[in-house]
């Protein structure tokens, strides 16, 4: 259905599975890659071909540009989809793919370089007539420069990785006393995540909402905005819940943000799918934050509201097709909410967890969609992002979407390791969240809850009985992992 | 056999008599109890109310009861009797364990230090995030096994603290 | 959200789970009932309360009106939802529920009686100005009467249960010689399924499509049609695939059928959700078949195209609310297809099968919804309908829906017993089905396939290796069923 | 050990040598083979192509190979040798078995009858549907165990037929 025939998916987990699905829908062959930690992974089994590219450590596998390009060429691919994370915003990868004569499913390297440098992106936004939060227009030379800048814009300030994105290398600094420690940690994280410790800083906008606008652009000068997502429910600058429409966003504000995003995209010569992130203050002031030059984790929220397949659109415009619609053709209907189920112990303060999926039940029914790569017996690797699954719900209005989200969480079981599900169950009943009254401070202010989940009469008795039984059973063996089937077989033969 | 059971904030006594009958806080309960997944999931029907209970994690025990996560524990009276002694003996002693496998990026204390409650003891990197492990109480670091750059398993003891007033 | 607070669900399996979901969405408590064969069933675990109502045999459990009404009263319900099958079209049940002072979520007993008698329904349709297939306007006295009538309308004819519906007690009779045998079988089935052996007959319309129109009606005289479903892909008069819009239905025909359905509903004083079934001939002639006075198995097809929750609408109108929309407000978008996954050995000619679900993987991702009540370790009872799951897909057009349906089937695994999945995999690639060229003769003409599924090179080798391994492993024990946990516990204690 | 393997319409010879290497039709195959679910699901990576294979049913064996259902069987050479005799002996002998548990609603033949291919032998009711069980070949009914009203298990032998030309 597109000019593309065979795609290398340079990623893993739920997003690799998500991309494989659209490859099938478009009649393209999907080639998976996997590290030694992912031998049994679902994306390997659902792909048409799969190649081992190295040990678990990302640098030696999912971040190894040469290996990925080599596999794409060897397996006869004509395109490469980077997913999100890993190399998705790495301009060198985009150029290497292009240099190998393959189609990169994302914006060109030049655009990635331009927007990947957060300070340059800020300047570009300002030139496009979009307000930016007061801060430094260049990366900070050193701690001293940071002190000066912080004093100028005034505390509290936000330290950010200059090459950053995705919340890594970010620290809130409320007083001058905290600056040095935060500087150390943030630049350390930035170096680890992006290869450069460079930081810049902005004034911290308290009580602001994190609202982002989804864009799609083709090679023929068409740029269309598809709708916003409110991603203010975050912890450690990592998103937990995203929804569209934003509870605080009316048609006028939506159009303003959409228009601003398109202006920035046009000025940057943007191509393919992308997201422009904004901070929206209590009085509706809109500040540019950054551009994510890739598919977002939360893209299904926009898919449910618009009925579009964003990954399919990525492939079409990457293949040179024109967008099949104009701005006025985009239909938005109802409300969608995404809940990120992560391998983090929510009651324990979102401490990353690991383990084996001992029991899995995913929700279904009206308005419920789940994106995941889980299966019973799966060992959750500690080397990668803790995202386990995305529960995405749609309803004709926000109240219906909320009710369906509660129902979906109630049906979901992920046993064997701690997860973020308890947070979602709690938040979906939180009066402020239900009323749409929340900003980026929500999680800190509402979690952990004052009192643990309550059980009434028979539930409490039942739980007590099961607690006794559970202490008596041995850990049930989970069949899984690399089989030594042939060796077993041979040994048995010898005995016969 | 009697068990001291804790579910969320509640303490209950569960007794199982030789006839296989269960009593909760002395009251016999007539529950229809089905094991749906061996050692992992049960269905309990009690007074018509139906409860689906899943063992989420074993250590520490966390149960999912009709979609609600609760911490729980059950200790039989003999184990209890046995453990009391050690508890006494161990009172005020705290082991700092790695919550998950990872790489020790930083150690902020040395043996003999007195640390305040919530003071960062070391930084463990796992899943691309840095996690500060903090002191549960004001205490002295009586033993320190953590070394920077060390790759540790989940549950590994990183330090032993002795509570100080 | 409705005046109703607590609902008894007089059913089992996927439809009981489906109704529980909407109960949660509307904030109503859900009370389940179960037979001894369903102790561990998912609908029992997802309900708020559950009551054992008898042995596996339907007559002693799911068909026992007194028991069901008693449970509804004892548990303090204010409404009863019958689902489909079992007592859904039993007027005596509807009256018993009403007599007990409870709200019956479906059309009143009078309407059910009127339309449940297929010959009376035919007369009513004719009075409403809707064509009916030539046949008998009364139930046939005996075989002799059948002979006379068959000779009058001319062979081939269709024998049908007068009290029937759902394809039971139906037989095609192509020649006079076949009449007696078919009469015996059909009346036997009718007696078994509906308590009366009465039959009537119609001329067989060859090459016709089975097209039905979904209706919803409130107590205030509002009747709205929501769209058609083409259900022509059937075997033994049991539907396997349903889709909307019907590939052969244009806007004009849709409006004609919708209008005819509404006229029939108004004349019958219809209330709640219902479906009017039609036969549409090759040249677009429309004949009334029957009215299903209940929710259909395939209702999700219409839900995906309209964005409505039909079960929620059933509750709202049952509670006396007005329909929240008029005919002109109904928005239909895209195309939806439902695939019925049944416990039937498709390659073996759809012979009913039984077994235990040994491995289960259900599809997800863009445009895919699954309705089911399955879990690993579940024993599929032989006493009830063989429906295991419904895979329902949506796409912006039929081609997209087809592609997603193929992808969903490819991801689905139901191991442990034979199923209908191979039929769906085959049909979704069948040129006639893909082109929308099919009628009620499709399955007979296209299944089983001339040649079995083909495997190319490495797949064949891999399968051979696995075949060897599989012969060597013992049936893996599946933990499931009634636990004797307390007895075990007590015994162990004694030994300590 | 050698195995005669049938997959769909194909016959293959699989050999597993004492070193645990596998040969298919004499060719050594270097497959990465992972058992995903013990005795139920495997992943095979061969020449870069990845195949997910699930054992759908054991008797008769049906495999799901990348979403395609295929019938399969594997017999090791000794079993083969053993069975050949009985096969010879049993040639032309057919057992009519109940495909699933159910109730025998009708029996259309008696012992000694000669029945045509596809002739209905009896009617089994299961899952609210009547299923006609038919003769696989033209044959004589040499034994009849089916009785009207009998509740039968899946796999139960209902009749023994002897093929006749």
PDB file of C-alpha atoms in Angstrom, chain C residues 168 171 184-185 188-189 235-236 238 343-348 350-354 358-359 361 380-386 409-410 412-419 421-422 425 451-456 458-476, chain D residues 1 3 5-10 12 14 16 22-24 29 31 33 35 37-42 44 46-47 49-58 61-76 99-101 105-106 108 126-133 151:
ATOM      1  CA  UNK C 168     -32.355 -23.590  15.537  1.00  0.00           C
ATOM      2  CA  UNK C 171     -33.771 -26.999   7.565  1.00  0.00           C
ATOM      3  CA  UNK C 184     -38.533 -34.882  11.892  1.00  0.00           C
ATOM      4  CA  UNK C 185     -35.148 -33.283  12.670  1.00  0.00           C
ATOM      5  CA  UNK C 188     -37.209 -32.247  17.160  1.00  0.00           C
ATOM      6  CA  UNK C 189     -34.736 -29.374  17.378  1.00  0.00           C
ATOM      7  CA  UNK C 235     -22.969 -22.389   8.580  1.00  0.00           C
ATOM      8  CA  UNK C 236     -25.913 -24.425   9.883  1.00  0.00           C
ATOM      9  CA  UNK C 238     -25.230 -19.945  12.660  1.00  0.00           C
ATOM     10  CA  UNK C 343     -15.185 -24.165  20.071  1.00  0.00           C
ATOM     11  CA  UNK C 344     -15.721 -25.935  16.767  1.00  0.00           C
ATOM     12  CA  UNK C 345     -13.203 -27.798  14.665  1.00  0.00           C
ATOM     13  CA  UNK C 346     -13.324 -25.725  11.468  1.00  0.00           C
ATOM     14  CA  UNK C 347     -10.968 -27.955   9.457  1.00  0.00           C
ATOM     15  CA  UNK C 348     -13.073 -30.931  10.604  1.00  0.00           C
ATOM     16  CA  UNK C 350     -17.236 -27.260  12.379  1.00  0.00           C
ATOM     17  CA  UNK C 351     -17.784 -30.235  14.651  1.00  0.00           C
ATOM     18  CA  UNK C 352     -18.363 -28.909  18.197  1.00  0.00           C
ATOM     19  CA  UNK C 353     -15.286 -29.461  20.339  1.00  0.00           C
ATOM     20  CA  UNK C 354     -14.512 -29.313  24.025  1.00  0.00           C
ATOM     21  CA  UNK C 358      -4.057 -24.484  27.532  1.00  0.00           C
ATOM     22  CA  UNK C 359      -2.635 -21.253  26.117  1.00  0.00           C
ATOM     23  CA  UNK C 361      -3.180 -14.913  23.509  1.00  0.00           C
ATOM     24  CA  UNK C 380     -14.977 -25.094  28.064  1.00  0.00           C
ATOM     25  CA  UNK C 381     -18.298 -26.632  29.108  1.00  0.00           C
ATOM     26  CA  UNK C 382     -20.112 -28.702  26.489  1.00  0.00           C
ATOM     27  CA  UNK C 383     -23.547 -27.757  27.823  1.00  0.00           C
ATOM     28  CA  UNK C 384     -23.651 -24.272  26.361  1.00  0.00           C
ATOM     29  CA  UNK C 385     -23.171 -22.246  23.203  1.00  0.00           C
ATOM     30  CA  UNK C 386     -19.721 -22.889  21.625  1.00  0.00           C
ATOM     31  CA  UNK C 409      -6.255 -13.341  13.719  1.00  0.00           C
ATOM     32  CA  UNK C 410      -2.522 -13.730  13.133  1.00  0.00           C
ATOM     33  CA  UNK C 412      -4.567 -14.811  18.296  1.00  0.00           C
ATOM     34  CA  UNK C 413      -3.737 -18.106  19.986  1.00  0.00           C
ATOM     35  CA  UNK C 414      -6.372 -20.344  21.560  1.00  0.00           C
ATOM     36  CA  UNK C 415      -4.653 -23.660  22.302  1.00  0.00           C
ATOM     37  CA  UNK C 416      -6.116 -26.761  23.913  1.00  0.00           C
ATOM     38  CA  UNK C 417      -9.111 -27.380  21.701  1.00  0.00           C
ATOM     39  CA  UNK C 418     -10.045 -27.001  18.033  1.00  0.00           C
ATOM     40  CA  UNK C 419     -11.569 -23.644  17.057  1.00  0.00           C
ATOM     41  CA  UNK C 421      -9.908 -19.558  13.730  1.00  0.00           C
ATOM     42  CA  UNK C 422      -8.554 -21.407  10.684  1.00  0.00           C
ATOM     43  CA  UNK C 425      -7.717 -16.867   8.516  1.00  0.00           C
ATOM     44  CA  UNK C 451      -5.764 -27.345  -0.198  1.00  0.00           C
ATOM     45  CA  UNK C 452      -4.594 -26.966   3.421  1.00  0.00           C
ATOM     46  CA  UNK C 453      -2.572 -23.970   4.614  1.00  0.00           C
ATOM     47  CA  UNK C 454       0.873 -23.975   2.974  1.00  0.00           C
ATOM     48  CA  UNK C 455       4.188 -23.497   4.776  1.00  0.00           C
ATOM     49  CA  UNK C 456       7.261 -22.241   2.953  1.00  0.00           C
ATOM     50  CA  UNK C 458      12.053 -22.428   7.015  1.00  0.00           C
ATOM     51  CA  UNK C 459       8.545 -22.553   8.506  1.00  0.00           C
ATOM     52  CA  UNK C 460       8.183 -26.146   7.337  1.00  0.00           C
ATOM     53  CA  UNK C 461      11.550 -27.146   8.792  1.00  0.00           C
ATOM     54  CA  UNK C 462      10.779 -25.359  12.064  1.00  0.00           C
ATOM     55  CA  UNK C 463       7.388 -27.070  12.292  1.00  0.00           C
ATOM     56  CA  UNK C 464       9.014 -30.467  11.737  1.00  0.00           C
ATOM     57  CA  UNK C 465      11.466 -29.850  14.586  1.00  0.00           C
ATOM     58  CA  UNK C 466       8.662 -28.770  16.913  1.00  0.00           C
ATOM     59  CA  UNK C 467       6.515 -31.747  15.906  1.00  0.00           C
ATOM     60  CA  UNK C 468       9.307 -33.983  17.217  1.00  0.00           C
ATOM     61  CA  UNK C 469       9.590 -32.046  20.477  1.00  0.00           C
ATOM     62  CA  UNK C 470       5.825 -31.958  20.956  1.00  0.00           C
ATOM     63  CA  UNK C 471       5.521 -35.735  20.713  1.00  0.00           C
ATOM     64  CA  UNK C 472       7.946 -36.029  23.595  1.00  0.00           C
ATOM     65  CA  UNK C 473       6.356 -33.737  26.170  1.00  0.00           C
ATOM     66  CA  UNK C 474       3.689 -34.905  28.584  1.00  0.00           C
ATOM     67  CA  UNK C 475       0.443 -32.959  28.678  1.00  0.00           C
ATOM     68  CA  UNK C 476       1.456 -30.046  30.895  1.00  0.00           C
TER      69      UNK C 476
ATOM     70  CA  UNK D   1      17.046 -41.290  16.796  1.00  0.00           C
ATOM     71  CA  UNK D   3      11.550 -39.588  13.215  1.00  0.00           C
ATOM     72  CA  UNK D   5       7.429 -36.382  10.459  1.00  0.00           C
ATOM     73  CA  UNK D   6       4.346 -35.208   8.587  1.00  0.00           C
ATOM     74  CA  UNK D   7       3.459 -31.514   8.422  1.00  0.00           C
ATOM     75  CA  UNK D   8       0.377 -30.649   6.368  1.00  0.00           C
ATOM     76  CA  UNK D   9       1.006 -32.493   3.073  1.00  0.00           C
ATOM     77  CA  UNK D  10       4.748 -32.815   3.552  1.00  0.00           C
ATOM     78  CA  UNK D  12      10.113 -35.104   6.359  1.00  0.00           C
ATOM     79  CA  UNK D  14      14.140 -35.643  11.253  1.00  0.00           C
ATOM     80  CA  UNK D  16      18.629 -36.124  16.286  1.00  0.00           C
ATOM     81  CA  UNK D  22      19.170 -31.953  14.458  1.00  0.00           C
ATOM     82  CA  UNK D  23      19.123 -33.020  10.804  1.00  0.00           C
ATOM     83  CA  UNK D  24      16.087 -32.545   8.552  1.00  0.00           C
ATOM     84  CA  UNK D  29      19.882 -27.318  10.631  1.00  0.00           C
ATOM     85  CA  UNK D  31      18.178 -23.287  14.456  1.00  0.00           C
ATOM     86  CA  UNK D  33      15.126 -22.898  19.358  1.00  0.00           C
ATOM     87  CA  UNK D  35      10.774 -23.049  24.453  1.00  0.00           C
ATOM     88  CA  UNK D  37       5.837 -22.158  27.237  1.00  0.00           C
ATOM     89  CA  UNK D  38       6.886 -25.589  28.461  1.00  0.00           C
ATOM     90  CA  UNK D  39       5.596 -28.265  26.101  1.00  0.00           C
ATOM     91  CA  UNK D  40       3.237 -25.834  24.403  1.00  0.00           C
ATOM     92  CA  UNK D  41       4.984 -23.046  22.515  1.00  0.00           C
ATOM     93  CA  UNK D  42       8.364 -22.678  20.803  1.00  0.00           C
ATOM     94  CA  UNK D  44      12.492 -21.062  16.106  1.00  0.00           C
ATOM     95  CA  UNK D  46      16.273 -20.174  11.199  1.00  0.00           C
ATOM     96  CA  UNK D  47      18.262 -18.211   8.597  1.00  0.00           C
ATOM     97  CA  UNK D  49      13.366 -15.995   9.721  1.00  0.00           C
ATOM     98  CA  UNK D  50      11.514 -16.250  12.991  1.00  0.00           C
ATOM     99  CA  UNK D  51       8.703 -18.728  13.550  1.00  0.00           C
ATOM    100  CA  UNK D  52       6.362 -18.941  16.519  1.00  0.00           C
ATOM    101  CA  UNK D  53       4.931 -22.424  16.802  1.00  0.00           C
ATOM    102  CA  UNK D  54       2.202 -23.420  19.237  1.00  0.00           C
ATOM    103  CA  UNK D  55       0.906 -26.919  19.938  1.00  0.00           C
ATOM    104  CA  UNK D  56      -2.845 -26.375  19.528  1.00  0.00           C
ATOM    105  CA  UNK D  57      -4.011 -29.942  20.119  1.00  0.00           C
ATOM    106  CA  UNK D  58      -2.046 -33.076  20.887  1.00  0.00           C
ATOM    107  CA  UNK D  61      -1.507 -33.082  16.654  1.00  0.00           C
ATOM    108  CA  UNK D  62      -2.292 -29.652  15.253  1.00  0.00           C
ATOM    109  CA  UNK D  63       0.300 -26.869  15.211  1.00  0.00           C
ATOM    110  CA  UNK D  64      -0.138 -23.130  14.807  1.00  0.00           C
ATOM    111  CA  UNK D  65       2.806 -21.900  12.747  1.00  0.00           C
ATOM    112  CA  UNK D  66       2.948 -18.090  12.496  1.00  0.00           C
ATOM    113  CA  UNK D  67      -0.837 -17.981  12.533  1.00  0.00           C
ATOM    114  CA  UNK D  68      -1.346 -20.911  10.165  1.00  0.00           C
ATOM    115  CA  UNK D  69      -2.952 -24.113  11.466  1.00  0.00           C
ATOM    116  CA  UNK D  70      -1.391 -27.315  10.160  1.00  0.00           C
ATOM    117  CA  UNK D  71      -1.857 -30.972  11.066  1.00  0.00           C
ATOM    118  CA  UNK D  72       1.349 -32.735  12.004  1.00  0.00           C
ATOM    119  CA  UNK D  73       2.681 -35.991  13.388  1.00  0.00           C
ATOM    120  CA  UNK D  74       6.048 -37.411  14.372  1.00  0.00           C
ATOM    121  CA  UNK D  75       6.761 -41.084  14.911  1.00  0.00           C
ATOM    122  CA  UNK D  76      10.168 -42.381  15.959  1.00  0.00           C
ATOM    123  CA  UNK D  99     -15.606 -36.341  18.317  1.00  0.00           C
ATOM    124  CA  UNK D 100     -16.735 -34.781  21.611  1.00  0.00           C
ATOM    125  CA  UNK D 101     -18.752 -35.650  24.711  1.00  0.00           C
ATOM    126  CA  UNK D 105     -29.902 -38.933  19.904  1.00  0.00           C
ATOM    127  CA  UNK D 106     -30.209 -41.534  17.141  1.00  0.00           C
ATOM    128  CA  UNK D 108     -29.226 -45.212  12.041  1.00  0.00           C
ATOM    129  CA  UNK D 126     -23.573 -31.651  21.853  1.00  0.00           C
ATOM    130  CA  UNK D 127     -23.652 -27.911  22.481  1.00  0.00           C
ATOM    131  CA  UNK D 128     -27.318 -27.707  21.527  1.00  0.00           C
ATOM    132  CA  UNK D 129     -26.590 -28.991  18.044  1.00  0.00           C
ATOM    133  CA  UNK D 130     -27.138 -32.349  16.387  1.00  0.00           C
ATOM    134  CA  UNK D 131     -24.112 -33.797  14.630  1.00  0.00           C
ATOM    135  CA  UNK D 132     -24.434 -36.629  12.147  1.00  0.00           C
ATOM    136  CA  UNK D 133     -21.468 -39.020  12.362  1.00  0.00           C
ATOM    137  CA  UNK D 151     -24.107 -40.188  27.147  1.00  0.00           C
TER     138      UNK D 151
END
